[in-house]
Amino acid sequence: MILPVQNYRNNNIQFAAKQNTQAKSENIQGPEKEEYLFVTHNGKRISKSELKKHQAVPVDNNLRNRMYISWDKFSNAITMYPARGLKGSKNSNFYEFLTMGTVPYLAGSAMLMAVFNSANKLFASHRDTAYASAFGKKMALGVLFYGLAKNFSKSFVTTPVRWFTGVDTEQPYVKLCYKLPEHKNDGDTPSVEFHKVYESLEFPYWNLNYGDTSKGEPMNIYYDKVAKKLGLGSNLRDSDQDAKPRIKEIAVKTNLAKTFSSYLWAAVGVCVALQQPWDDYFKVATLKFWQPKKFLSSIGTFCDSMANSISDFVKGPEGAKGIKKYAGAALLGTAAASTLIGIVNVLTSSNKPSKLDSADIIEKDRKYVVN
C-alpha cells in the first residue's frame, strides 16, 4: 500500500511498508520475559513456551502440585466453567463438565451438615437441644471424614503399586488447548487443562512416557525401568512393546482396588466420627487462631479425641457383646484386607510374556521345511 504523495516536487515519497518497519524497530524492547506455570516437572517449573512446543508436559506427582491442580480445578469449576455453560459456549467441553462434578458433591456435603444442625434451636427442651446439637456435630464431622478418608485412602493402593512396579497410575500432566474463536476479532486463546496419563485406559497417553532424545535421554528410558521392575528382563530390544500390556493391566487393577477399598475406608471414617469421645472436643472447639492458647488447646483435645475414638471404634462400646463389640474391628479389618488384596492382585499377573527364545525352541542340528 502506497501512502499519498505529500510533496511531489521534492520527490518526498513514503511507503507504508517502510513506515511500519521503522515503527516496529522503534518499539523493540528486547526478548520477551519467559513465563512459567505453577506446576513442576523434574523439580523445575514448566515454562509456557515449553508447553506451547510440546502441547502436553508431565507434572511431578507431589503434594504441592496435587494441591495446586485441585485448587485450579475447583476455582474454575465455580467460576469460569459454569459461565461458559450458561452462555452455551462452543468451548464448553467434556473436561469442564467432569470438573464441575465436584461442585454438587461439596454442595451436597454442606446440605447434609445443615440438615442435622439447622433445626437444633427449634427444640422446646434445652436437654433435647443439647442432644441434637451433639449428634448433629458428629454427623457433620462424619461427612467431613467420609470425604477425607475416601480420597486419601486411594494412596494406600497407588503408592505401594508405584514402589513395586514403577508405574504411577496417578501420573498427572498439563495440556494446552486452543479455544475456538467466539467473536469476530478473537485470536488464539489457549487454556490449560490437567489430566492423567492413564485417565483413559483404552487410550493411555503413552507418548509422555518416552524420554527426551534432544536432551540425551534414551527413548525407552521409562519402559526399561518398568520392564526391569516387572521382571520382564533388562536390555530389551523393544521394552515399550513388552511393558505396555502389563502397564495397562496394572492400571485397570489399581483403579478397581482403590475404588472398592476407598468406600470401605470412608465407612470407617464415618464410624470413627460418631464415637463418644468427640463430645470432649466439641466443648472446646474453636477456629480463632488469633487466640493461640485456646486454639492450641483445642488442637490438643482434637488429637486426644481422635485417638480415643479410634480405640472405642476398634474395641466396641463398653459392655457390648457379640456383633456390636466386634463390628468396628471387623469393618477396619475388611478395609485393610481389601487394600492388601487389591495390591497383591495388581502385583500378580498371568499375562507375562514367555521367556523362551527362538534358540530354545529351534534345534540348529535339525533341518526344517517350510510348506
Short mmCIF file of C-alpha atoms in Angstrom, two decimals:
data_model
loop_
_atom_site.label_atom_id
_atom_site.label_comp_id
_atom_site.label_asym_id
_atom_site.label_seq_id
_atom_site.Cartn_x
_atom_site.Cartn_y
_atom_site.Cartn_z
CA MET A 1 0.00 0.00 0.00
CA ILE A 2 1.37 3.44 -1.05
CA LEU A 3 0.78 6.48 1.08
CA PRO A 4 -0.41 9.75 -0.53
CA VAL A 5 2.32 11.94 -2.02
CA GLN A 6 2.94 14.89 0.28
CA ASN A 7 5.34 16.88 -1.93
CA TYR A 8 5.75 15.62 -5.47
CA ARG A 9 8.30 18.31 -6.47
CA ASN A 10 10.73 17.28 -3.74
CA ASN A 11 10.19 13.58 -4.53
CA ASN A 12 9.18 13.03 -0.90
CA ILE A 13 7.52 9.66 -1.42
CA GLN A 14 6.87 7.31 1.53
CA PHE A 15 5.82 3.68 1.52
CA ALA A 16 3.67 2.16 4.26
CA ALA A 17 5.77 -0.99 4.47
CA LYS A 18 8.87 1.06 5.25
CA GLN A 19 6.98 3.16 7.80
CA ASN A 20 5.69 0.09 9.61
CA THR A 21 9.17 -1.37 9.69
CA GLN A 22 10.53 1.76 11.29
CA ALA A 23 7.69 1.84 13.80
CA LYS A 24 8.36 -1.76 14.77
CA SER A 25 12.07 -1.12 15.11
CA GLU A 26 11.33 1.75 17.48
CA ASN A 27 9.14 -0.47 19.69
CA ILE A 28 11.63 -3.30 20.05
CA GLN A 29 12.48 -3.68 23.72
CA GLY A 30 14.42 -6.91 23.68
CA PRO A 31 13.27 -10.52 24.14
CA GLU A 32 10.04 -11.22 25.98
CA LYS A 33 10.31 -12.39 29.57
CA GLU A 34 9.71 -16.11 29.97
CA GLU A 35 6.56 -17.04 31.87
CA TYR A 36 6.19 -20.19 33.96
CA LEU A 37 3.34 -22.27 35.29
CA PHE A 38 2.96 -23.01 38.99
CA VAL A 39 3.48 -26.75 38.48
CA THR A 40 6.84 -28.50 38.13
CA HIS A 41 8.39 -31.31 36.10
CA ASN A 42 11.61 -32.94 37.33
CA GLY A 43 11.73 -30.30 40.05
CA LYS A 44 11.66 -27.36 37.60
CA ARG A 45 8.75 -25.09 36.83
CA ILE A 46 7.22 -25.62 33.40
CA SER A 47 7.60 -22.67 31.03
CA LYS A 48 4.74 -21.61 28.80
CA SER A 49 6.99 -21.78 25.74
CA GLU A 50 7.80 -25.42 26.55
CA LEU A 51 4.11 -26.18 26.91
CA LYS A 52 3.34 -24.49 23.59
CA LYS A 53 6.07 -26.53 21.94
CA HIS A 54 5.03 -29.95 23.26
CA GLN A 55 1.29 -29.29 23.87
CA ALA A 56 1.43 -31.70 26.85
CA VAL A 57 4.07 -31.98 29.59
CA PRO A 58 4.21 -34.44 32.54
CA VAL A 59 3.85 -32.98 36.02
CA ASP A 60 5.59 -34.16 39.18
CA ASN A 61 3.17 -36.16 41.30
CA ASN A 62 3.94 -34.44 44.60
CA LEU A 63 1.78 -32.81 47.27
CA ARG A 64 2.42 -29.24 46.09
CA ASN A 65 1.36 -29.96 42.52
CA ARG A 66 -1.66 -32.02 43.59
CA MET A 67 -2.88 -29.19 45.81
CA TYR A 68 -2.42 -26.61 43.06
CA ILE A 69 -4.19 -28.79 40.47
CA SER A 70 -7.10 -29.38 42.85
CA TRP A 71 -7.39 -25.68 43.58
CA ASP A 72 -7.19 -24.74 39.90
CA LYS A 73 -9.95 -27.20 39.01
CA PHE A 74 -12.16 -26.13 41.91
CA SER A 75 -11.79 -22.39 41.28
CA ASN A 76 -12.61 -22.84 37.59
CA ALA A 77 -15.50 -25.19 38.41
CA ILE A 78 -17.30 -22.47 40.39
CA THR A 79 -16.47 -19.52 38.14
CA MET A 80 -15.34 -19.95 34.54
CA TYR A 81 -16.82 -23.30 33.55
CA PRO A 82 -20.42 -22.63 34.72
CA ALA A 83 -20.34 -19.25 32.99
CA ARG A 84 -19.43 -20.90 29.68
CA GLY A 85 -22.15 -23.48 30.13
CA LEU A 86 -24.81 -20.88 30.90
CA LYS A 87 -23.82 -18.88 27.80
CA GLY A 88 -23.95 -22.00 25.63
CA SER A 89 -20.32 -21.54 24.64
CA LYS A 90 -18.97 -23.88 21.99
CA ASN A 91 -15.78 -24.11 24.04
CA SER A 92 -17.56 -25.82 26.95
CA ASN A 93 -16.16 -29.35 26.69
CA PHE A 94 -16.34 -32.69 28.49
CA TYR A 95 -13.34 -31.88 30.66
CA GLU A 96 -15.15 -28.87 32.10
CA PHE A 97 -18.28 -30.97 32.64
CA LEU A 98 -16.35 -33.58 34.66
CA THR A 99 -14.52 -30.90 36.63
CA MET A 100 -17.79 -29.28 37.69
CA GLY A 101 -18.79 -32.61 39.26
CA THR A 102 -17.02 -31.55 42.45
CA VAL A 103 -19.46 -28.67 42.95
CA PRO A 104 -22.62 -30.75 43.61
CA TYR A 105 -20.52 -33.10 45.76
CA LEU A 106 -19.45 -30.24 48.03
CA ALA A 107 -22.90 -28.66 47.94
CA GLY A 108 -24.46 -31.96 48.98
CA SER A 109 -21.96 -32.32 51.83
CA ALA A 110 -22.81 -28.83 53.08
CA MET A 111 -26.51 -29.66 52.81
CA LEU A 112 -26.09 -32.80 54.93
CA MET A 113 -24.27 -30.79 57.59
CA ALA A 114 -27.01 -28.15 57.58
CA VAL A 115 -29.83 -30.72 57.80
CA PHE A 116 -28.51 -32.16 61.06
CA ASN A 117 -27.72 -28.80 62.67
CA SER A 118 -30.14 -26.17 61.38
CA ALA A 119 -33.14 -27.30 63.47
CA ASN A 120 -31.35 -27.70 66.80
CA LYS A 121 -32.71 -24.41 68.21
CA LEU A 122 -36.33 -25.40 67.50
CA PHE A 123 -36.49 -28.00 70.26
CA ALA A 124 -38.57 -26.95 73.27
CA SER A 125 -36.32 -28.55 75.85
CA HIS A 126 -32.76 -27.42 76.44
CA ARG A 127 -31.82 -31.05 77.02
CA ASP A 128 -33.21 -32.08 73.64
CA THR A 129 -31.34 -29.21 72.00
CA ALA A 130 -28.07 -30.31 73.59
CA TYR A 131 -28.54 -33.93 72.47
CA ALA A 132 -29.49 -32.89 68.93
CA SER A 133 -26.57 -30.48 68.75
CA ALA A 134 -24.07 -33.13 69.85
CA PHE A 135 -25.41 -35.63 67.33
CA GLY A 136 -25.53 -33.03 64.55
CA LYS A 137 -21.90 -32.08 65.09
CA LYS A 138 -20.88 -35.72 64.91
CA MET A 139 -22.81 -36.16 61.67
CA ALA A 140 -21.12 -33.07 60.22
CA LEU A 141 -17.77 -34.49 61.28
CA GLY A 142 -18.79 -37.78 59.67
CA VAL A 143 -19.44 -36.05 56.34
CA LEU A 144 -16.00 -34.45 56.55
CA PHE A 145 -14.25 -37.71 57.49
CA TYR A 146 -16.12 -39.52 54.71
CA GLY A 147 -14.68 -37.25 52.05
CA LEU A 148 -11.18 -37.19 53.52
CA ALA A 149 -10.98 -40.96 54.05
CA LYS A 150 -12.39 -41.71 50.60
CA ASN A 151 -9.83 -39.54 48.83
CA PHE A 152 -6.72 -40.09 50.92
CA SER A 153 -7.20 -43.87 51.17
CA LYS A 154 -6.65 -44.20 47.42
CA SER A 155 -2.95 -43.60 48.04
CA PHE A 156 -2.93 -46.75 50.22
CA VAL A 157 -3.11 -48.64 46.92
CA THR A 158 -1.44 -46.38 44.35
CA THR A 159 1.69 -45.64 46.41
CA PRO A 160 2.73 -49.30 47.03
CA VAL A 161 1.94 -50.09 43.41
CA ARG A 162 4.31 -47.31 42.31
CA TRP A 163 7.02 -48.57 44.67
CA PHE A 164 6.88 -52.17 43.49
CA THR A 165 6.16 -51.72 39.76
CA GLY A 166 7.43 -48.25 38.87
CA VAL A 167 4.03 -47.44 37.34
CA ASP A 168 2.38 -44.30 38.69
CA THR A 169 -1.28 -44.72 37.75
CA GLU A 170 -1.98 -41.20 39.06
CA GLN A 171 0.70 -39.52 36.91
CA PRO A 172 -0.66 -36.05 36.01
CA TYR A 173 0.18 -33.90 33.01
CA VAL A 174 -0.67 -30.41 31.86
CA LYS A 175 -2.18 -29.91 28.43
CA LEU A 176 -2.54 -26.79 26.30
CA CYS A 177 -5.85 -26.46 24.45
CA TYR A 178 -6.70 -23.75 21.95
CA LYS A 179 -10.27 -22.46 22.13
CA LEU A 180 -12.43 -21.74 19.12
CA PRO A 181 -13.00 -18.02 18.44
CA GLU A 182 -16.40 -16.97 19.73
CA HIS A 183 -16.28 -13.45 18.30
CA LYS A 184 -15.06 -11.95 15.06
CA ASN A 185 -11.92 -10.36 16.45
CA ASP A 186 -10.96 -13.18 18.82
CA GLY A 187 -7.46 -14.56 18.42
CA ASP A 188 -5.87 -17.73 19.73
CA THR A 189 -6.97 -18.12 23.35
CA PRO A 190 -5.20 -21.13 24.84
CA SER A 191 -6.38 -22.68 28.09
CA VAL A 192 -4.64 -25.09 30.44
CA GLU A 193 -6.13 -28.44 31.40
CA PHE A 194 -4.86 -31.02 33.87
CA HIS A 195 -5.26 -34.70 33.02
CA LYS A 196 -3.71 -38.04 33.96
CA VAL A 197 -1.64 -40.27 31.70
CA TYR A 198 -3.88 -43.27 32.42
CA GLU A 199 -7.10 -41.27 32.55
CA SER A 200 -8.32 -43.28 29.57
CA LEU A 201 -7.49 -46.96 29.96
CA GLU A 202 -8.36 -47.59 26.32
CA PHE A 203 -6.03 -44.89 25.01
CA PRO A 204 -3.34 -44.01 27.59
CA TYR A 205 -1.07 -41.10 26.72
CA TRP A 206 1.92 -43.37 26.03
CA ASN A 207 3.98 -40.65 24.34
CA LEU A 208 4.54 -38.82 27.62
CA ASN A 209 6.46 -41.83 28.96
CA TYR A 210 9.16 -41.68 26.28
CA GLY A 211 12.46 -39.99 27.01
CA ASP A 212 13.57 -36.68 25.53
CA THR A 213 16.20 -37.65 22.97
CA SER A 214 17.11 -33.99 22.41
CA LYS A 215 18.48 -33.96 25.98
CA GLY A 216 20.41 -37.17 25.51
CA GLU A 217 17.86 -39.46 27.18
CA PRO A 218 17.22 -42.92 25.70
CA MET A 219 13.85 -43.19 24.01
CA ASN A 220 12.66 -46.09 26.20
CA ILE A 221 14.26 -44.97 29.47
CA TYR A 222 10.95 -45.19 31.36
CA TYR A 223 9.90 -48.52 29.86
CA ASP A 224 13.34 -50.01 30.52
CA LYS A 225 12.98 -49.25 34.24
CA VAL A 226 9.42 -50.55 34.41
CA ALA A 227 10.26 -53.72 32.48
CA LYS A 228 13.14 -54.44 34.85
CA LYS A 229 10.95 -53.93 37.94
CA LEU A 230 8.22 -56.13 36.49
CA GLY A 231 10.70 -58.93 35.85
CA LEU A 232 10.37 -58.73 32.07
CA GLY A 233 14.14 -58.51 31.64
CA SER A 234 16.87 -55.96 31.01
CA ASN A 235 18.33 -54.55 27.80
CA LEU A 236 15.20 -55.44 25.86
CA ARG A 237 15.09 -54.53 22.21
CA ASP A 238 11.55 -53.09 22.43
CA SER A 239 10.89 -52.63 26.12
CA ASP A 240 7.93 -50.34 25.44
CA GLN A 241 6.09 -53.03 23.48
CA ASP A 242 6.79 -55.60 26.18
CA ALA A 243 5.78 -53.35 29.08
CA LYS A 244 2.67 -51.59 27.71
CA PRO A 245 0.26 -54.56 28.04
CA ARG A 246 1.42 -55.15 31.61
CA ILE A 247 1.18 -51.42 32.46
CA LYS A 248 -2.39 -51.28 31.18
CA GLU A 249 -3.26 -54.34 33.25
CA ILE A 250 -1.74 -52.69 36.33
CA ALA A 251 -3.75 -49.50 35.72
CA VAL A 252 -7.03 -51.43 35.38
CA LYS A 253 -6.47 -53.50 38.53
CA THR A 254 -5.30 -50.48 40.52
CA ASN A 255 -8.42 -48.48 39.62
CA LEU A 256 -10.62 -51.35 40.78
CA ALA A 257 -8.69 -51.82 44.04
CA LYS A 258 -8.62 -48.14 45.03
CA THR A 259 -12.30 -47.61 44.17
CA PHE A 260 -13.51 -50.62 46.15
CA SER A 261 -11.31 -50.06 49.19
CA SER A 262 -11.87 -46.28 49.34
CA TYR A 263 -15.57 -46.72 50.13
CA LEU A 264 -14.73 -49.09 52.97
CA TRP A 265 -12.24 -46.59 54.39
CA ALA A 266 -14.90 -43.87 54.02
CA ALA A 267 -17.26 -46.00 56.13
CA VAL A 268 -14.50 -46.33 58.73
CA GLY A 269 -14.16 -42.54 58.79
CA VAL A 270 -17.89 -42.06 59.41
CA CYS A 271 -17.93 -44.62 62.23
CA VAL A 272 -14.94 -43.00 63.93
CA ALA A 273 -16.68 -39.61 63.78
CA LEU A 274 -19.73 -40.97 65.64
CA GLN A 275 -17.82 -42.11 68.73
CA GLN A 276 -18.46 -40.66 72.19
CA PRO A 277 -15.01 -39.05 72.84
CA TRP A 278 -15.74 -36.32 70.28
CA ASP A 279 -18.05 -34.66 72.80
CA ASP A 280 -14.95 -33.52 74.71
CA TYR A 281 -13.60 -31.80 71.62
CA PHE A 282 -16.84 -30.06 70.70
CA LYS A 283 -16.93 -28.40 74.13
CA VAL A 284 -13.62 -26.56 73.48
CA ALA A 285 -13.53 -26.48 69.67
CA THR A 286 -12.54 -23.13 68.17
CA LEU A 287 -11.12 -21.79 64.92
CA LYS A 288 -9.97 -18.49 66.43
CA PHE A 289 -6.27 -18.85 65.65
CA TRP A 290 -5.71 -15.27 66.83
CA GLN A 291 -6.28 -16.66 70.32
CA PRO A 292 -3.30 -19.04 70.36
CA LYS A 293 -3.88 -20.57 73.81
CA LYS A 294 -7.46 -21.63 73.10
CA PHE A 295 -6.65 -22.65 69.53
CA LEU A 296 -3.68 -24.86 70.51
CA SER A 297 -5.66 -26.33 73.39
CA SER A 298 -8.47 -27.28 71.01
CA ILE A 299 -5.97 -28.92 68.65
CA GLY A 300 -4.60 -30.98 71.53
CA THR A 301 -8.11 -32.03 72.52
CA PHE A 302 -8.83 -32.92 68.89
CA CYS A 303 -5.85 -35.29 68.80
CA ASP A 304 -6.88 -36.90 72.09
CA SER A 305 -10.46 -37.31 70.91
CA MET A 306 -9.29 -38.83 67.64
CA ALA A 307 -7.10 -41.41 69.43
CA ASN A 308 -9.84 -42.29 71.93
CA SER A 309 -12.48 -42.51 69.20
CA ILE A 310 -10.38 -44.92 67.17
CA SER A 311 -9.78 -47.00 70.28
CA ASP A 312 -13.51 -47.13 71.11
CA PHE A 313 -14.34 -47.92 67.49
CA VAL A 314 -11.99 -50.92 67.46
CA LYS A 315 -12.81 -52.20 70.96
CA GLY A 316 -16.53 -51.60 70.69
CA PRO A 317 -18.89 -49.90 73.18
CA GLU A 318 -18.29 -50.62 76.83
CA GLY A 319 -20.31 -53.62 77.95
CA ALA A 320 -21.31 -54.60 74.42
CA LYS A 321 -21.25 -58.21 73.31
CA GLY A 322 -21.41 -60.15 70.08
CA ILE A 323 -21.71 -58.22 66.81
CA LYS A 324 -21.82 -54.79 68.47
CA LYS A 325 -18.50 -55.41 70.19
CA TYR A 326 -16.59 -56.63 67.13
CA ALA A 327 -18.35 -54.74 64.32
CA GLY A 328 -15.84 -51.87 64.32
CA ALA A 329 -12.81 -54.15 64.27
CA ALA A 330 -14.43 -56.22 61.52
CA LEU A 331 -15.04 -53.13 59.35
CA LEU A 332 -11.49 -51.87 59.88
CA GLY A 333 -10.07 -55.30 59.09
CA THR A 334 -12.21 -55.56 55.97
CA ALA A 335 -10.99 -52.18 54.72
CA ALA A 336 -7.35 -53.10 55.37
CA ALA A 337 -7.81 -56.54 53.79
CA SER A 338 -9.42 -55.07 50.67
CA THR A 339 -6.43 -52.75 50.27
CA LEU A 340 -3.91 -55.55 50.77
CA ILE A 341 -5.73 -57.97 48.46
CA GLY A 342 -6.01 -55.27 45.82
CA ILE A 343 -2.27 -54.60 45.93
CA VAL A 344 -1.43 -58.31 45.73
CA ASN A 345 -3.81 -58.69 42.78
CA VAL A 346 -2.07 -55.82 40.98
CA LEU A 347 1.39 -57.31 41.54
CA THR A 348 0.40 -60.74 40.23
CA SER A 349 -0.25 -61.32 36.56
CA SER A 350 -0.93 -64.29 34.32
CA ASN A 351 -0.13 -62.31 31.18
CA LYS A 352 3.64 -62.20 31.47
CA PRO A 353 5.40 -62.86 28.15
CA SER A 354 7.22 -66.13 27.76
CA LYS A 355 10.95 -66.02 28.50
CA LEU A 356 11.63 -68.67 25.85
CA ASP A 357 13.81 -67.51 22.96
CA SER A 358 13.85 -68.89 19.44
CA ALA A 359 17.15 -70.58 20.28
CA ASP A 360 15.35 -72.58 22.98
CA ILE A 361 12.77 -73.91 20.52
CA ILE A 362 14.60 -74.35 17.19
CA GLU A 363 17.25 -77.04 17.10
CA LYS A 364 20.12 -75.97 14.85
CA ASP A 365 21.16 -79.55 14.08
CA ARG A 366 17.81 -80.43 12.51
CA LYS A 367 16.54 -79.49 9.08
CA TYR A 368 13.20 -77.69 8.76
CA VAL A 369 10.98 -77.49 5.71
CA VAL A 370 8.51 -74.67 5.25
CA ASN A 371 5.44 -75.67 3.22
#
